[in-house]
JSON list of C-alpha atoms in Angstrom, two decimals:
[
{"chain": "A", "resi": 1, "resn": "UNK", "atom": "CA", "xyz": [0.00, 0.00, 0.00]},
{"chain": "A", "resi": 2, "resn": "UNK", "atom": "CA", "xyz": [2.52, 2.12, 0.82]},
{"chain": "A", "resi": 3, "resn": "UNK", "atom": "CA", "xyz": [3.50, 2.89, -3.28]},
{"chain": "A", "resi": 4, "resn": "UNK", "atom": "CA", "xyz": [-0.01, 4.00, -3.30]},
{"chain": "A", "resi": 5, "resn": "UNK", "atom": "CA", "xyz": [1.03, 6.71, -0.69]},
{"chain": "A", "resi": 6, "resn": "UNK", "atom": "CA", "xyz": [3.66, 7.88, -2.16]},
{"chain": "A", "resi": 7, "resn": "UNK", "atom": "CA", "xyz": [2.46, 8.04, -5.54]},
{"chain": "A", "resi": 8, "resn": "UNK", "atom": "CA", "xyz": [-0.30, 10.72, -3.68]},
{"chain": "A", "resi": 9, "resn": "UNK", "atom": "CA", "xyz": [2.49, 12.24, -2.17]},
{"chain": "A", "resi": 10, "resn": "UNK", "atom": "CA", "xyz": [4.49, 12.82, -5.76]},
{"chain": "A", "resi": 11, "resn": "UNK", "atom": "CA", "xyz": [0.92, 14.02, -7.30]},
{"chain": "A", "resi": 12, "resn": "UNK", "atom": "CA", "xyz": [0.61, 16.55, -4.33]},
{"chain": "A", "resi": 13, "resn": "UNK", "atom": "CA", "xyz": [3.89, 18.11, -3.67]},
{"chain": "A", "resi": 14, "resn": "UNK", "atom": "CA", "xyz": [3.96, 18.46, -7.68]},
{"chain": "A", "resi": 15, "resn": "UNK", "atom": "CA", "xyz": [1.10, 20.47, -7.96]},
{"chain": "A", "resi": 16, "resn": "UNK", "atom": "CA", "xyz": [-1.32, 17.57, -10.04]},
{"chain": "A", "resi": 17, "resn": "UNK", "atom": "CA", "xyz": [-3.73, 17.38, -6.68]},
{"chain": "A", "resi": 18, "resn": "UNK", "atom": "CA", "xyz": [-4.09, 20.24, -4.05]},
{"chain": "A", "resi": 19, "resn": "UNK", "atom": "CA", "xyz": [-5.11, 18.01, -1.88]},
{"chain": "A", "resi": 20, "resn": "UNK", "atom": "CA", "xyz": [-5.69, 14.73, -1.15]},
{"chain": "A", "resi": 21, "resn": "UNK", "atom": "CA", "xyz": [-7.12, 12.43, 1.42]},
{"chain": "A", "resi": 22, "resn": "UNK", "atom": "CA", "xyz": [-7.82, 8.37, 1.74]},
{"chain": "A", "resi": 23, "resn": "UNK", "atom": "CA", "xyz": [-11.48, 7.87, 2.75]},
{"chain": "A", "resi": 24, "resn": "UNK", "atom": "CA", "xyz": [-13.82, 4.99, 3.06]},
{"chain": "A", "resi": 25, "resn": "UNK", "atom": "CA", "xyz": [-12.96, 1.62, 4.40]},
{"chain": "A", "resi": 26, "resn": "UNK", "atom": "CA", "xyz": [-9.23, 2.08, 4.34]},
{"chain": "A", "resi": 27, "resn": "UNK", "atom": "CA", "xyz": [-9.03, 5.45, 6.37]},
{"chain": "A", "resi": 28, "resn": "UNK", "atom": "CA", "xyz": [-11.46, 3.43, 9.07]},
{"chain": "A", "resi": 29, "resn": "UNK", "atom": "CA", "xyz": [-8.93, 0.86, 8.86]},
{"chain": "A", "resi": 30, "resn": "UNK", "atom": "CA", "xyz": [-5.76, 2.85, 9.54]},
{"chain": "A", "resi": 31, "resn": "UNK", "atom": "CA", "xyz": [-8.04, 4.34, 12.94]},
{"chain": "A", "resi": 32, "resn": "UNK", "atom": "CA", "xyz": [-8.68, 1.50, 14.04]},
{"chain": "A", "resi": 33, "resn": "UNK", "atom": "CA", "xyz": [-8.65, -2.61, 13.21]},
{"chain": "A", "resi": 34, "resn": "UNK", "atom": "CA", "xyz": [-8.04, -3.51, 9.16]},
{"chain": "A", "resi": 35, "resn": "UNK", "atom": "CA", "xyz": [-10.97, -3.49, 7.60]},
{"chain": "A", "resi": 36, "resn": "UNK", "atom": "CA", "xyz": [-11.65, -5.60, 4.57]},
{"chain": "A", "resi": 37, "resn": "UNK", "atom": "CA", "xyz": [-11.80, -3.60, 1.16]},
{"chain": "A", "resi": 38, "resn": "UNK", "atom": "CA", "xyz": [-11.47, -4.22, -2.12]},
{"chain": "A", "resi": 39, "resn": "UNK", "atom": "CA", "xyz": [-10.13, -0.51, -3.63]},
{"chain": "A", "resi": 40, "resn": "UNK", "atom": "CA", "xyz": [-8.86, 2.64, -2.01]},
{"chain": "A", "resi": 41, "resn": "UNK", "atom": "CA", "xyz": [-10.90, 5.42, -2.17]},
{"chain": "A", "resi": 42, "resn": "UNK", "atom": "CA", "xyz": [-9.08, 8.96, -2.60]},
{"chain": "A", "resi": 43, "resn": "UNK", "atom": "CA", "xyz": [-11.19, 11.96, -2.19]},
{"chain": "A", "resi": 44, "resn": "UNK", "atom": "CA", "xyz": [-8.90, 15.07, -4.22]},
{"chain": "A", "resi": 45, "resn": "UNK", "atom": "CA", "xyz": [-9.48, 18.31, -4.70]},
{"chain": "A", "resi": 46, "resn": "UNK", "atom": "CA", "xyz": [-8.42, 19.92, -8.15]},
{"chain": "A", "resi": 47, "resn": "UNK", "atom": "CA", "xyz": [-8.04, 23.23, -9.30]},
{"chain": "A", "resi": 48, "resn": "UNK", "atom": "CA", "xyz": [-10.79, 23.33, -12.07]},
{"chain": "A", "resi": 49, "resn": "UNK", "atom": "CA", "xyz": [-8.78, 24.36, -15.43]},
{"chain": "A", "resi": 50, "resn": "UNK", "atom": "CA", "xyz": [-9.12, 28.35, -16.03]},
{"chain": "A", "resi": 51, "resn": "UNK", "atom": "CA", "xyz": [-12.21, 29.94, -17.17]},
{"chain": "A", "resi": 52, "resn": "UNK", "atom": "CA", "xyz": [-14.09, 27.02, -16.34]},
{"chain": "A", "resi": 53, "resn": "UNK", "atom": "CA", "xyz": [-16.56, 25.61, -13.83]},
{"chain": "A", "resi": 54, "resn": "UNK", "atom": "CA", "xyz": [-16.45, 22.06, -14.43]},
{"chain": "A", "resi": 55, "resn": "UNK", "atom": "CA", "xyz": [-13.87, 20.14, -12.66]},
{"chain": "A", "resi": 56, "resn": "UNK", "atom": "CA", "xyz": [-12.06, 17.31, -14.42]},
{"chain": "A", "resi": 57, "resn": "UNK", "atom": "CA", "xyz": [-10.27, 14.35, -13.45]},
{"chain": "A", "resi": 58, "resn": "UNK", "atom": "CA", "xyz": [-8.48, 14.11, -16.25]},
{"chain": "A", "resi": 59, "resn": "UNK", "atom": "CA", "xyz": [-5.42, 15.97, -15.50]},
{"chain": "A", "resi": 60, "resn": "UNK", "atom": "CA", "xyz": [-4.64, 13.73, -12.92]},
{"chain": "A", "resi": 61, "resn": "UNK", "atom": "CA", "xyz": [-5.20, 10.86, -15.11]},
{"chain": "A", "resi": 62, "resn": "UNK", "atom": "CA", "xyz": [-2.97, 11.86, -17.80]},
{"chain": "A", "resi": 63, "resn": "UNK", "atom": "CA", "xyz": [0.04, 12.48, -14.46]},
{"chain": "A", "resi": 64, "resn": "UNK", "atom": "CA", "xyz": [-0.67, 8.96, -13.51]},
{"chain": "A", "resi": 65, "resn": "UNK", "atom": "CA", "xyz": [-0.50, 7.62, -16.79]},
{"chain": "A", "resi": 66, "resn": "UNK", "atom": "CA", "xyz": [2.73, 9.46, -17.09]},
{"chain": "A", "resi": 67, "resn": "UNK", "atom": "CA", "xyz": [4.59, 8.02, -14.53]},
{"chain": "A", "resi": 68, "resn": "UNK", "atom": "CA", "xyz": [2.78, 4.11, -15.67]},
{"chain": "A", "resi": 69, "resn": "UNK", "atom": "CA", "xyz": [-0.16, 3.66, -14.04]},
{"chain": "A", "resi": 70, "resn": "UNK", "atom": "CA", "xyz": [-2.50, 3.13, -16.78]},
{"chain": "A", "resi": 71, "resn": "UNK", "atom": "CA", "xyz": [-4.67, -0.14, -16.20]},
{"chain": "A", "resi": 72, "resn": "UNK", "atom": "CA", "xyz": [-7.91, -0.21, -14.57]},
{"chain": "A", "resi": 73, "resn": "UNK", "atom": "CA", "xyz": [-9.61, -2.95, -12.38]},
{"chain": "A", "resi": 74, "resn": "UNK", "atom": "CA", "xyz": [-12.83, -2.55, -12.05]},
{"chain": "A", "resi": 75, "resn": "UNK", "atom": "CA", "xyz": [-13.73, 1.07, -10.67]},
{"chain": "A", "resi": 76, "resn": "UNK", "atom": "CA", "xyz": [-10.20, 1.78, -9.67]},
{"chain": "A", "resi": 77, "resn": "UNK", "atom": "CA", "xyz": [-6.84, 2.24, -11.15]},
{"chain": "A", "resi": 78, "resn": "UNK", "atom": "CA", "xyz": [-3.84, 0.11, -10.22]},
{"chain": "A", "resi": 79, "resn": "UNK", "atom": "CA", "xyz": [-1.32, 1.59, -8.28]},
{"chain": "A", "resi": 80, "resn": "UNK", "atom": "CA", "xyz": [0.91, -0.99, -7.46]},
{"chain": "A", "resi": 81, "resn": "UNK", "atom": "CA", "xyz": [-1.05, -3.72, -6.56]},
{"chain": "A", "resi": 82, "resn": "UNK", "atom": "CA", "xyz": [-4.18, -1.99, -5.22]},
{"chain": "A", "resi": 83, "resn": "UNK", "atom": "CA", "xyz": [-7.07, -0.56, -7.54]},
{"chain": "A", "resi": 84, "resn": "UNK", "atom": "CA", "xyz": [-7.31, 3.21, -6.53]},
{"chain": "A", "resi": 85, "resn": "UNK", "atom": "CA", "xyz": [-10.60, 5.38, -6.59]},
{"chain": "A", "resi": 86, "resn": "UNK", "atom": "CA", "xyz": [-10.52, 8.81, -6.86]},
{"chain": "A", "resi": 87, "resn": "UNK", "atom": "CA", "xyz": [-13.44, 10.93, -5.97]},
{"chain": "A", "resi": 88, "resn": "UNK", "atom": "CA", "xyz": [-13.54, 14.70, -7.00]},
{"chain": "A", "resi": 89, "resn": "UNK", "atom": "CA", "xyz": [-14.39, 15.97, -3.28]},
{"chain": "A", "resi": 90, "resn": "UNK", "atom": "CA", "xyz": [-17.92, 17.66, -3.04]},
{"chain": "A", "resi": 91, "resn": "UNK", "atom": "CA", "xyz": [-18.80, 21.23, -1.49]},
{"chain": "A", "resi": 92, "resn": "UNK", "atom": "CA", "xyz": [-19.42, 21.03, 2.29]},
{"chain": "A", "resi": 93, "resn": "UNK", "atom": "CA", "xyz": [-18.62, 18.17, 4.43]},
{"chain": "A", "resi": 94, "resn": "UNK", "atom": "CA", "xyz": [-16.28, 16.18, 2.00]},
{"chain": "A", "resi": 95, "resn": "UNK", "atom": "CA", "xyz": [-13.84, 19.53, 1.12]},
{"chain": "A", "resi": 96, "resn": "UNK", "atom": "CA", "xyz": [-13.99, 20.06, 5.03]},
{"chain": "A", "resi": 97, "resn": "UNK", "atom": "CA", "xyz": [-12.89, 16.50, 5.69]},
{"chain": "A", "resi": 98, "resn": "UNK", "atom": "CA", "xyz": [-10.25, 17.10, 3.25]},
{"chain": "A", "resi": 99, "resn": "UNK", "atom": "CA", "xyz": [-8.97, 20.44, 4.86]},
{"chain": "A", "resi": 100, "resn": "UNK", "atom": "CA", "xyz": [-9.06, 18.90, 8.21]},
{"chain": "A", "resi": 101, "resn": "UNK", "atom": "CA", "xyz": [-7.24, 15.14, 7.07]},
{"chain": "A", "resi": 102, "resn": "UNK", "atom": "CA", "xyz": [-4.38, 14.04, 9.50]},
{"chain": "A", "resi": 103, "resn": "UNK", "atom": "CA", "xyz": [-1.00, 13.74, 7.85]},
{"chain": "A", "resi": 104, "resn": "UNK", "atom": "CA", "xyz": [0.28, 10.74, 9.14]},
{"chain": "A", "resi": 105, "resn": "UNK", "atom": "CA", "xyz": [3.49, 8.38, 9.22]},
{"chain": "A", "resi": 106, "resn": "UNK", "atom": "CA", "xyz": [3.12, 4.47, 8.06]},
{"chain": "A", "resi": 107, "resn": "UNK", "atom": "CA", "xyz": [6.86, 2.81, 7.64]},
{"chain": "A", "resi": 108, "resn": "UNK", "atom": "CA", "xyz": [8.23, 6.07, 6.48]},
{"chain": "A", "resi": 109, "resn": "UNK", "atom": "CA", "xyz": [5.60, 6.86, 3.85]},
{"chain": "A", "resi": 110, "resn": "UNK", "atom": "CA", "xyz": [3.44, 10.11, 4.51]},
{"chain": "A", "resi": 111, "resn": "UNK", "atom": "CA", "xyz": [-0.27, 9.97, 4.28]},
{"chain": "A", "resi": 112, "resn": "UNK", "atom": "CA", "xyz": [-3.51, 12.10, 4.40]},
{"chain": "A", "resi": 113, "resn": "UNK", "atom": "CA", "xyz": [-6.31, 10.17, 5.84]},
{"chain": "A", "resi": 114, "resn": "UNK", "atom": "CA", "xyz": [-9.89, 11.36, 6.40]},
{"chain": "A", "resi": 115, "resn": "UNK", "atom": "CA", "xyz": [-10.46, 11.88, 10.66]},
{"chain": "A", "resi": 116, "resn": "UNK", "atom": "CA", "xyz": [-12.82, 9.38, 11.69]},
{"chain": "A", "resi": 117, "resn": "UNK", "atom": "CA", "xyz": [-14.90, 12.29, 12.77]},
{"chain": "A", "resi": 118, "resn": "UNK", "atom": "CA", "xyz": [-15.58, 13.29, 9.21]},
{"chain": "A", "resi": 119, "resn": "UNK", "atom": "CA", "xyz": [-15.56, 9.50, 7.83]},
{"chain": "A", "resi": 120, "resn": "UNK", "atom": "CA", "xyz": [-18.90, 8.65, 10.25]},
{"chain": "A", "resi": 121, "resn": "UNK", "atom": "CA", "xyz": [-20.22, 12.48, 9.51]},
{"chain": "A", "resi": 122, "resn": "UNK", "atom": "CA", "xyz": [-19.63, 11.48, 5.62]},
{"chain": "A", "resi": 123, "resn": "UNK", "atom": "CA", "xyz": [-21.09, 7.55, 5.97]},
{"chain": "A", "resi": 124, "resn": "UNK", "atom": "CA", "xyz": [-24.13, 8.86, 6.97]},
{"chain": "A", "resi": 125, "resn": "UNK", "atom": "CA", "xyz": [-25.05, 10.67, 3.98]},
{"chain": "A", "resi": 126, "resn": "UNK", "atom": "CA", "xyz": [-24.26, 7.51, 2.24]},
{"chain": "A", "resi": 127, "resn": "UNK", "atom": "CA", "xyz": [-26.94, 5.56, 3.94]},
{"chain": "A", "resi": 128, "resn": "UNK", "atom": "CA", "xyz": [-26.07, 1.62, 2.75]},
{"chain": "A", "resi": 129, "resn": "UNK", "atom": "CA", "xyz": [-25.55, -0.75, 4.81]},
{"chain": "A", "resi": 130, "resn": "UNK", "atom": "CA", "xyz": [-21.69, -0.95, 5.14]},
{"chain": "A", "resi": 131, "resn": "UNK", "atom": "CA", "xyz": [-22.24, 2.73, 6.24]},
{"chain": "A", "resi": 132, "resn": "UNK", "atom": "CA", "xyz": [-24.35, 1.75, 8.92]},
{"chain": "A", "resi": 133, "resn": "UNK", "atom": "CA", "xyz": [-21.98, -0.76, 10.40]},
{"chain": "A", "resi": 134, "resn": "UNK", "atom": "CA", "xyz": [-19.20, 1.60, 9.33]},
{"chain": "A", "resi": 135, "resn": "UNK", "atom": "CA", "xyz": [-20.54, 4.48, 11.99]},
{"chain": "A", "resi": 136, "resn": "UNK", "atom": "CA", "xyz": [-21.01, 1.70, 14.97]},
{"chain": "A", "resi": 137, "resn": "UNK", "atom": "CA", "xyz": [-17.25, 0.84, 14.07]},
{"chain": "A", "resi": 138, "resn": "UNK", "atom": "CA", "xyz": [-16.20, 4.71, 14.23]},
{"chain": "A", "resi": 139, "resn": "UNK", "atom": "CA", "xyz": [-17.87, 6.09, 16.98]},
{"chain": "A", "resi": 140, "resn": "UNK", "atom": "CA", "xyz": [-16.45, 3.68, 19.37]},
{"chain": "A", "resi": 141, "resn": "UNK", "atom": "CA", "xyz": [-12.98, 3.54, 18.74]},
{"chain": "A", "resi": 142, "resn": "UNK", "atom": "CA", "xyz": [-10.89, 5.26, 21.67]},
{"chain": "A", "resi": 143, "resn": "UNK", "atom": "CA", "xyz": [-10.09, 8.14, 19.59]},
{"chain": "A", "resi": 144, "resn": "UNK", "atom": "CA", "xyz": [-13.53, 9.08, 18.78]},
{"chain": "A", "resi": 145, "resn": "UNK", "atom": "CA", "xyz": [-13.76, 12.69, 19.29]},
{"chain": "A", "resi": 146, "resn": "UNK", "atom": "CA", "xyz": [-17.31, 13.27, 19.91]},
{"chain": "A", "resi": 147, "resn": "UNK", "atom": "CA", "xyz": [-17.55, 17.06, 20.73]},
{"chain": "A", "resi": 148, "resn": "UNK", "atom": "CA", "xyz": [-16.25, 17.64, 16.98]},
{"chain": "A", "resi": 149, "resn": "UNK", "atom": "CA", "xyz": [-18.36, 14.76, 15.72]},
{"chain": "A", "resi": 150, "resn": "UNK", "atom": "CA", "xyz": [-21.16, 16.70, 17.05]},
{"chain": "A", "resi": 151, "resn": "UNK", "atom": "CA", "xyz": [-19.56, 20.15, 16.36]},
{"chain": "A", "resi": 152, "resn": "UNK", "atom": "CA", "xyz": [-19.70, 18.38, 12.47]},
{"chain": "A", "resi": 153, "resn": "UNK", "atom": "CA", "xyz": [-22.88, 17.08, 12.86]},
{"chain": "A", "resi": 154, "resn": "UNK", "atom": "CA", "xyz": [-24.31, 20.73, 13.50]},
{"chain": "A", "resi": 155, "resn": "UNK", "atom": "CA", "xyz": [-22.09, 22.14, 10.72]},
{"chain": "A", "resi": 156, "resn": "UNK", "atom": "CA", "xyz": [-23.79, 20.28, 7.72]},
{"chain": "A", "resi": 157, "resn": "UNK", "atom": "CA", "xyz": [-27.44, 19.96, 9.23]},
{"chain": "A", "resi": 158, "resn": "UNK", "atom": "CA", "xyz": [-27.07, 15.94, 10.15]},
{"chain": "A", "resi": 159, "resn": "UNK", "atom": "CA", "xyz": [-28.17, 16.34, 13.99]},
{"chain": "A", "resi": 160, "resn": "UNK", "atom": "CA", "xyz": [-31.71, 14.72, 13.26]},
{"chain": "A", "resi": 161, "resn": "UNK", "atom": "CA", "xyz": [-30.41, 11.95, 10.90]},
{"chain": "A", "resi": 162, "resn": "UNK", "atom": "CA", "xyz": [-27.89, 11.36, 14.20]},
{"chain": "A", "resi": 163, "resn": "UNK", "atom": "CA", "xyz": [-30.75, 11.13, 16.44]},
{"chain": "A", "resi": 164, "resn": "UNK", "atom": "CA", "xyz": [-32.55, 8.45, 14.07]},
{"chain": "A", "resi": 165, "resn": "UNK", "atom": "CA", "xyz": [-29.52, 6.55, 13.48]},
{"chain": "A", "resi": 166, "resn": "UNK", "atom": "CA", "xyz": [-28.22, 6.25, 17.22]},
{"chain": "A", "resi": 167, "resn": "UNK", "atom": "CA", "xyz": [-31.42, 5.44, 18.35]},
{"chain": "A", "resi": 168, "resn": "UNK", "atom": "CA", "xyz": [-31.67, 2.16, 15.66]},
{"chain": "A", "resi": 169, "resn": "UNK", "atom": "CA", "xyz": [-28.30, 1.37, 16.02]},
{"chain": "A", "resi": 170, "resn": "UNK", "atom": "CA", "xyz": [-28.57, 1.53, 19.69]},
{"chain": "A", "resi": 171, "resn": "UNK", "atom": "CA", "xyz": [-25.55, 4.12, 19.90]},
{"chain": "A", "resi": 172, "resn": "UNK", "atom": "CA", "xyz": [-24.89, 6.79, 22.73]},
{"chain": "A", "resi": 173, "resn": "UNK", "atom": "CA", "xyz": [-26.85, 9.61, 21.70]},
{"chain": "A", "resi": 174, "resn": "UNK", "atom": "CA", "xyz": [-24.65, 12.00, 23.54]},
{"chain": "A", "resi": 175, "resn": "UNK", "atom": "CA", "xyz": [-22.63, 13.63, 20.80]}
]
């Protein structure tokens, strides 16, 4: 995994991504226990190209492909061994959980990762499932921080959907 880390690294420090951060099953993973998960998932925020509003992946593509990475498996793109999805951050709670990622150290290799704040704020709006079992999971690991969960929560109008989901998932409503 750790190729796939630096290869964000390269793209970032080069300009390609302003930023970056690993969501989804693999940031709850680094928190906490491994999780099982089939791709990574890379939220990024690029600059959309001058005198336009649209923003395109395809810049980033073309680096990747570039410096070799140009095969596809499924919905992500081998880096290494491990198919890579990258997800054009949204307005709102995703480009906040990508301003506020922990940089963090794995064997040398420097990483963004999503807080596990954001991850359970950003499962939620999701609604599957895995999301469901994914928020259980986050809010009670050690490190949960539950005043900015809640402080989050209150930021981007999910305090009732909160309410409804501790309650069914038999969660401390406290937040």
């Amino acid at each position: 995994m750790q190729v796939v880390f630096d290869v964000l690294e390269k793209l970032n420090q080069e300009g390609t991504l302003r930023e970056y951060a690993i969501g989804g099953a693999t940031a709850a993973g680094i928190h906490g226990e491994p999780l099982a998960t089939r791709d990574i998932d890379v939220f990024v925020f690029i600059e959309p190209p001058a005198s336009s509003l649209l923003i395109t992946l395809e810049p980033l593509f073309s680096r990747l492909v570039a410096l070799g990475f140009s095969t596809f498996d499924e919905e992500g793109l081998l880096i290494g061994d491990y198919p890579v999805q990258f997800l054009a951050a949204s307005p709102g709670l995703e480009m906040e959980a990508l301003a506020d990622a922990m940089v963090m150290e794995w064997d040398d290799h420097r990483l963004r990762v999503i807080r596990p704040e954001h991850l359970a704020a950003m499962a939620m709006t999701v609604g599957r499932p895995k999301d469901r079992a994914r928020v259980v999971y986050l809010v009670e690991l050690p490190q949960f921080d539950r005043e900015l969960f809640s402080e989050i929560l209150q930021r981007h109008q999910l305090v009732s959907r909160w309410n409804e989901w501790s309650s069914a998932l038999g969660l401390k409503t406290d937040v």
